[in-house]
Amino acid sequence: MLTNRKFYLSGLVVSLFLAGVISFYASSSPDGLEKVANDIGFIQTAKEHSNSKGTLADYGVKGIQNERASVGVAGVIGVVGTAIVAGLGFRLLARKPKKDRN
Amino acid sequence: MHIPDGFIDVQTSAIFAGLAAAGVATALKGARTQLDEKTAPLAGLTAVFIFAVQMLNFPVAAGTSGHLLGGALAAVLVGPWAATLALAVVLIMQGFLFADGGLTAIGLNVFNMGVIGVWAGYGIFLVLRKILPKNKSSISLAAAIGGLLSVPAAAVGFTIQYAMGATATFSVSTVLGAMVGTHILIGIGEAFITGLTVSAVLASRSDLVYGWKNNVQKLEIRSAH
């Protein structure tokens, strides 16, 4: 049994490592849906993403030329952002109404 | 599996945005009663971990890759209600920040991965948990198989959306066959990641795992600490 602190810290470190370092080695082949759309022929019906020029579009940071750093920093931003949104959200959701004080 | 804008027409996308919103609203209600201050942090960590692992596309067949969807994994770790919410957070972050998954397609994607993926995976997990011996390895195995089948289930979800409102005119059965076939292969990767992750969390903090504790809690006497 790990303590809370150790458990959540290791979970966060593993996530940061996967998104920040290992993501560079991910396969860049089309994913299942893209491949199917390509093979069958409906890939042309896809529209460009309305945010395709965004700072973090396609998991890269605009302005960082080095590909390894670009995807790594994007991954770290995603992990931290998700941690803030989901961490706070679930905490608020789980808060039980207090019976007056004490 | 992230549907871009354009594949599915606006009307069908709107219908599924409504269904996804209803699914999220129900999940908010369910998670409120299910989560407590002890388990809420694991729900947050689950969302974070799914975001990270979804970046790791693995090769499946010639020129095709796949990545974890995470619905079954999340459902076993934190329960199906919180799982839908965790997936919704991940998909919204991906759509808005990383241009992954179209913004008009968010409802389609939340429905396929956050509702179908979660409940298909969790349903299969529950059935297997009943059949298998009551131990931790069974929980990991049941989660893995739930994960395996949740991916083609989500692919069927896409096919239904395609049948209802594709902007292209290729036959639905062709799409169904290709989607399910490809996504069974991706499901094998899903099974490995789901099984390994569940067994790692069971080994370190089984007291937090929803799919384990609500099975054995009543049978087990724990020392209080």
Coordinates of C-alpha atoms in Angstrom, one line a residue:
Chain A
M1 CA 0.0 0.0 0.0
L2 CA 1.4 3.3 -1.0
T3 CA 0.5 6.4 0.9
N4 CA -1.8 8.9 -0.9
R5 CA 1.0 11.2 -1.5
K6 CA 3.3 8.6 -3.1
F7 CA 0.5 7.1 -5.1
Y8 CA -0.8 10.3 -6.7
L9 CA 2.7 11.7 -7.1
S10 CA 3.8 8.6 -9.0
G11 CA 0.7 8.7 -11.1
L12 CA 1.3 12.2 -12.1
V13 CA 5.0 11.6 -12.8
V14 CA 4.2 8.6 -15.0
S15 CA 1.6 10.7 -16.9
L16 CA 4.1 13.5 -17.4
F17 CA 6.7 11.1 -18.6
L18 CA 4.4 9.4 -21.1
A19 CA 3.0 12.7 -22.5
G20 CA 6.2 14.7 -22.2
V21 CA 8.9 12.1 -23.3
I22 CA 7.4 8.9 -24.8
S23 CA 4.8 10.7 -26.9
F24 CA 7.6 11.6 -29.4
Y25 CA 7.9 7.9 -30.2
A26 CA 4.2 7.4 -30.9
S27 CA 3.2 6.0 -34.3
S28 CA 2.3 8.7 -36.8
S29 CA 0.3 6.4 -39.0
P30 CA -3.3 7.3 -39.5
D31 CA -5.5 6.0 -36.7
G32 CA -8.2 3.4 -37.2
L33 CA -11.0 5.8 -38.3
E34 CA -8.6 7.8 -40.6
K35 CA -7.4 4.6 -42.2
V36 CA -10.9 3.3 -42.8
A37 CA -12.0 6.7 -44.1
N38 CA -9.0 6.7 -46.4
D39 CA -9.5 3.2 -47.7
I40 CA -13.2 3.6 -48.3
G41 CA -12.9 7.1 -49.6
F42 CA -14.8 9.4 -47.3
I43 CA -11.7 11.1 -45.9
Q44 CA -12.3 14.0 -48.3
T45 CA -15.4 14.9 -46.5
A46 CA -13.3 15.9 -43.4
K47 CA -13.1 19.6 -42.9
E48 CA -10.1 21.3 -41.5
H49 CA -10.3 21.8 -37.8
S50 CA -11.5 25.3 -36.9
N51 CA -8.6 25.5 -34.5
S52 CA -6.0 24.0 -36.8
K53 CA -3.7 27.0 -36.5
G54 CA -4.0 27.1 -32.7
T55 CA -0.9 27.3 -30.5
L56 CA -1.2 23.7 -29.5
A57 CA -2.8 22.3 -32.6
D58 CA -1.9 18.7 -33.4
Y59 CA 0.0 18.3 -30.1
G60 CA 2.8 20.7 -31.0
V61 CA 3.7 24.1 -29.6
K62 CA 3.7 26.7 -32.2
G63 CA 7.1 28.4 -32.3
I64 CA 9.1 25.5 -30.9
Q65 CA 11.0 24.1 -33.9
N66 CA 12.5 21.1 -32.2
E67 CA 10.0 18.3 -32.7
R68 CA 10.8 16.4 -29.6
A69 CA 10.5 19.5 -27.5
S70 CA 7.4 20.7 -29.3
V71 CA 5.3 17.5 -28.7
G72 CA 6.8 17.1 -25.2
V73 CA 5.9 20.5 -24.0
A74 CA 2.4 20.2 -25.6
G75 CA 2.0 16.9 -23.7
V76 CA 3.1 18.4 -20.4
I77 CA 0.6 21.3 -20.9
G78 CA -2.1 18.8 -21.6
V79 CA -1.4 16.8 -18.5
V80 CA -1.2 19.9 -16.3
G81 CA -4.4 21.4 -17.9
T82 CA -6.3 18.1 -17.5
A83 CA -5.1 17.7 -13.9
I84 CA -6.4 21.2 -13.0
V85 CA -9.7 20.9 -14.8
A86 CA -10.5 17.3 -13.8
G87 CA -8.8 17.5 -10.3
L88 CA -10.8 20.6 -9.3
G89 CA -14.0 19.4 -11.0
F90 CA -14.1 16.0 -9.3
R91 CA -13.2 17.5 -6.0
L92 CA -16.1 20.0 -6.2
L93 CA -18.4 17.2 -7.3
A94 CA -17.5 14.9 -4.5
R95 CA -17.9 17.6 -1.8
K96 CA -20.8 16.6 0.4
P97 CA -22.9 19.4 1.8
K98 CA -21.8 20.1 5.3
K99 CA -24.3 19.8 8.1
D100 CA -24.0 23.3 9.5
R101 CA -20.7 23.7 11.0
N102 CA -18.4 21.4 13.0
Chain B
M1 CA -11.3 7.4 -33.3
H2 CA -11.7 11.1 -33.0
I3 CA -14.2 12.2 -35.6
P4 CA -13.2 15.4 -37.4
D5 CA -15.7 18.0 -38.6
G6 CA -17.4 17.1 -41.9
F7 CA -17.8 13.3 -41.8
I8 CA -21.2 13.5 -40.2
D9 CA -23.8 16.2 -41.1
V10 CA -24.8 19.0 -38.8
Q11 CA -28.3 17.6 -37.9
T12 CA -26.9 14.2 -36.8
S13 CA -24.0 15.9 -34.9
A14 CA -26.6 18.0 -33.1
I15 CA -28.7 15.0 -32.1
F16 CA -25.6 13.3 -30.6
A17 CA -24.5 16.5 -28.9
G18 CA -27.9 16.3 -27.2
L19 CA -27.4 12.7 -26.3
A20 CA -23.9 13.3 -25.1
A21 CA -25.1 16.2 -23.0
A22 CA -27.8 14.0 -21.4
G23 CA -25.2 11.3 -20.8
V24 CA -22.9 13.8 -19.1
A25 CA -25.7 15.3 -17.0
T26 CA -26.7 11.8 -15.8
A27 CA -23.1 11.1 -15.1
L28 CA -22.8 14.2 -13.0
K29 CA -25.7 13.1 -10.9
G30 CA -24.4 9.6 -10.6
A31 CA -20.8 10.6 -9.8
R32 CA -22.0 13.0 -7.1
T33 CA -23.4 10.1 -5.1
Q34 CA -20.6 7.7 -6.0
L35 CA -17.5 9.8 -5.4
D36 CA -16.3 10.9 -2.0
E37 CA -13.3 12.9 -0.9
K38 CA -11.2 9.8 -0.9
T39 CA -11.9 8.6 -4.4
A40 CA -12.3 12.0 -6.2
P41 CA -8.5 12.4 -6.7
L42 CA -8.3 9.1 -8.4
A43 CA -11.0 10.2 -10.9
G44 CA -8.8 13.3 -11.6
L45 CA -5.7 11.2 -12.0
T46 CA -7.6 8.8 -14.3
A47 CA -8.5 11.7 -16.7
V48 CA -4.9 12.8 -16.6
F49 CA -3.5 9.3 -17.4
I50 CA -6.0 8.8 -20.2
F51 CA -5.0 12.1 -21.8
A52 CA -1.3 11.1 -21.6
V53 CA -1.8 7.6 -22.9
Q54 CA -4.1 8.8 -25.8
M55 CA -1.0 10.6 -27.1
L56 CA 0.7 7.3 -27.5
N57 CA -0.5 5.8 -30.8
F58 CA 0.8 2.3 -31.3
P59 CA 1.0 0.6 -34.7
V60 CA -1.6 -2.1 -35.3
A61 CA -1.5 -3.2 -38.9
A62 CA 0.3 -2.0 -42.0
G63 CA 0.0 1.8 -42.0
T64 CA -2.5 2.0 -39.2
S65 CA -2.2 3.1 -35.6
G66 CA -4.5 3.1 -32.6
H67 CA -4.5 4.5 -29.1
L68 CA -6.2 3.8 -25.8
L69 CA -9.7 5.0 -25.5
G70 CA -9.8 4.4 -21.8
G71 CA -13.5 4.0 -21.2
A72 CA -13.3 0.5 -19.6
L73 CA -10.2 1.5 -17.7
A74 CA -11.8 4.5 -16.2
A75 CA -15.0 2.6 -15.4
V76 CA -13.2 -0.1 -13.5
L77 CA -11.0 2.4 -11.6
V78 CA -13.6 5.1 -10.6
G79 CA -17.0 3.8 -11.7
P80 CA -18.9 4.3 -14.9
W81 CA -20.4 7.8 -14.0
A82 CA -17.0 9.4 -13.2
A83 CA -15.6 7.5 -16.2
T84 CA -18.0 9.3 -18.6
L85 CA -17.0 12.6 -17.0
A86 CA -13.2 11.9 -17.2
L87 CA -13.5 11.0 -20.9
A88 CA -15.6 14.1 -21.5
V89 CA -13.0 16.3 -19.9
V90 CA -10.2 14.7 -22.0
L91 CA -12.2 15.0 -25.3
I92 CA -13.1 18.6 -24.7
M93 CA -9.4 19.5 -23.9
Q94 CA -8.3 17.6 -27.0
G95 CA -10.9 19.3 -29.2
F96 CA -10.4 22.8 -28.0
L97 CA -6.7 23.0 -27.2
F98 CA -5.1 20.4 -29.5
A99 CA -7.4 20.5 -32.5
D100 CA -7.9 16.7 -32.1
G101 CA -11.6 15.8 -32.9
G102 CA -13.8 18.4 -34.6
L103 CA -15.6 20.9 -32.5
T104 CA -19.0 20.2 -34.2
A105 CA -18.1 16.5 -33.6
I106 CA -17.6 16.7 -29.8
G107 CA -21.0 15.3 -29.1
L108 CA -20.3 12.4 -31.5
N109 CA -17.0 11.7 -29.9
V110 CA -18.2 12.0 -26.3
F111 CA -21.0 9.7 -27.1
N112 CA -18.8 7.0 -28.7
M113 CA -15.9 7.0 -26.3
G114 CA -17.4 8.5 -23.1
V115 CA -20.8 6.7 -23.2
I116 CA -20.6 3.6 -25.4
G117 CA -17.0 2.9 -24.7
V118 CA -17.5 3.3 -20.9
W119 CA -20.7 1.3 -20.6
A120 CA -19.8 -1.5 -23.1
G121 CA -16.5 -2.0 -21.3
Y122 CA -18.1 -1.8 -17.9
G123 CA -20.9 -4.1 -18.8
I124 CA -18.6 -6.8 -20.0
F125 CA -16.4 -6.3 -16.9
L126 CA -19.4 -6.9 -14.6
V127 CA -20.4 -10.1 -16.4
L128 CA -16.9 -11.5 -16.3
R129 CA -16.4 -10.4 -12.7
K130 CA -19.4 -12.5 -11.8
I131 CA -18.1 -15.6 -13.6
L132 CA -14.4 -15.4 -12.7
P133 CA -12.9 -16.3 -9.3
K134 CA -13.0 -13.5 -6.8
N135 CA -9.4 -12.3 -6.9
K136 CA -7.4 -9.4 -8.1
S137 CA -6.1 -11.1 -11.3
S138 CA -9.7 -11.7 -12.3
I139 CA -10.5 -8.0 -11.9
S140 CA -7.5 -7.1 -14.2
L141 CA -8.5 -9.8 -16.7
A142 CA -12.1 -8.7 -16.8
A143 CA -11.1 -5.1 -17.2
A144 CA -8.8 -6.0 -20.1
I145 CA -11.5 -8.0 -21.9
G146 CA -13.9 -5.1 -21.3
G147 CA -11.4 -2.8 -22.8
L148 CA -10.8 -5.1 -25.8
L149 CA -14.5 -5.1 -26.7
S150 CA -15.2 -1.5 -25.8
V151 CA -13.2 -0.4 -28.8
P152 CA -15.2 -2.2 -31.6
A153 CA -18.3 -1.1 -29.6
A154 CA -17.3 2.5 -30.0
A155 CA -16.5 1.8 -33.7
V156 CA -20.1 0.6 -34.1
G157 CA -21.2 3.9 -32.5
F158 CA -19.4 5.7 -35.3
T159 CA -21.0 3.5 -37.9
I160 CA -24.5 4.3 -36.5
Q161 CA -23.7 8.0 -36.8
Y162 CA -22.4 7.4 -40.3
A163 CA -25.6 5.5 -41.2
M164 CA -27.7 8.4 -39.8
G165 CA -25.9 11.3 -41.3
A166 CA -22.8 10.6 -43.4
T167 CA -21.9 13.3 -45.9
A168 CA -20.5 10.6 -48.1
T169 CA -22.5 7.9 -49.8
F170 CA -20.4 4.7 -49.3
S171 CA -22.4 1.7 -48.1
V172 CA -22.9 1.4 -44.3
S173 CA -22.0 -2.3 -44.3
T174 CA -18.6 -1.6 -45.9
V175 CA -18.0 1.0 -43.2
L176 CA -19.2 -1.3 -40.5
G177 CA -16.9 -4.2 -41.5
A178 CA -13.9 -2.0 -41.9
M179 CA -14.5 -0.1 -38.6
V180 CA -15.1 -3.2 -36.5
G181 CA -12.2 -5.2 -38.1
T182 CA -9.7 -2.4 -37.6
H183 CA -10.9 -1.6 -34.1
I184 CA -10.7 -5.2 -32.8
L185 CA -7.0 -5.0 -33.6
I186 CA -6.7 -1.7 -31.7
G187 CA -8.8 -3.3 -28.9
I188 CA -5.9 -5.7 -28.3
G189 CA -3.7 -2.8 -27.4
E190 CA -6.5 -1.4 -25.3
A191 CA -6.7 -4.7 -23.4
F192 CA -3.0 -4.7 -22.6
I193 CA -2.9 -1.2 -21.3
T194 CA -6.2 -1.6 -19.4
G195 CA -5.1 -4.8 -17.8
L196 CA -1.7 -3.6 -16.8
T197 CA -2.9 -0.3 -15.4
V198 CA -5.7 -1.9 -13.4
S199 CA -3.2 -4.5 -11.9
A200 CA -0.7 -1.7 -11.1
V201 CA -3.3 0.3 -9.2
L202 CA -4.7 -2.9 -7.5
A203 CA -1.2 -3.7 -6.4
S204 CA -0.5 -0.3 -4.9
R205 CA -3.9 1.0 -3.8
S206 CA -6.7 -1.6 -4.2
D207 CA -8.8 0.3 -1.6
L208 CA -9.4 3.0 -4.2
V209 CA -10.4 0.7 -7.1
Y210 CA -14.2 0.9 -7.7
G211 CA -14.5 -2.4 -9.6
W212 CA -12.7 -4.2 -6.8
K213 CA -13.9 -2.7 -3.6
N214 CA -17.6 -2.7 -4.4
N215 CA -17.2 -6.4 -5.0
V216 CA -15.3 -7.4 -1.9
Q217 CA -16.0 -4.7 0.6
K218 CA -18.8 -6.6 2.3
L219 CA -16.9 -9.8 2.6
E220 CA -13.6 -8.4 3.9
I221 CA -12.7 -7.2 7.3
R222 CA -10.1 -4.5 7.1
S223 CA -7.9 -3.2 9.8
A224 CA -8.8 0.4 10.4
H225 CA -6.0 2.9 9.7

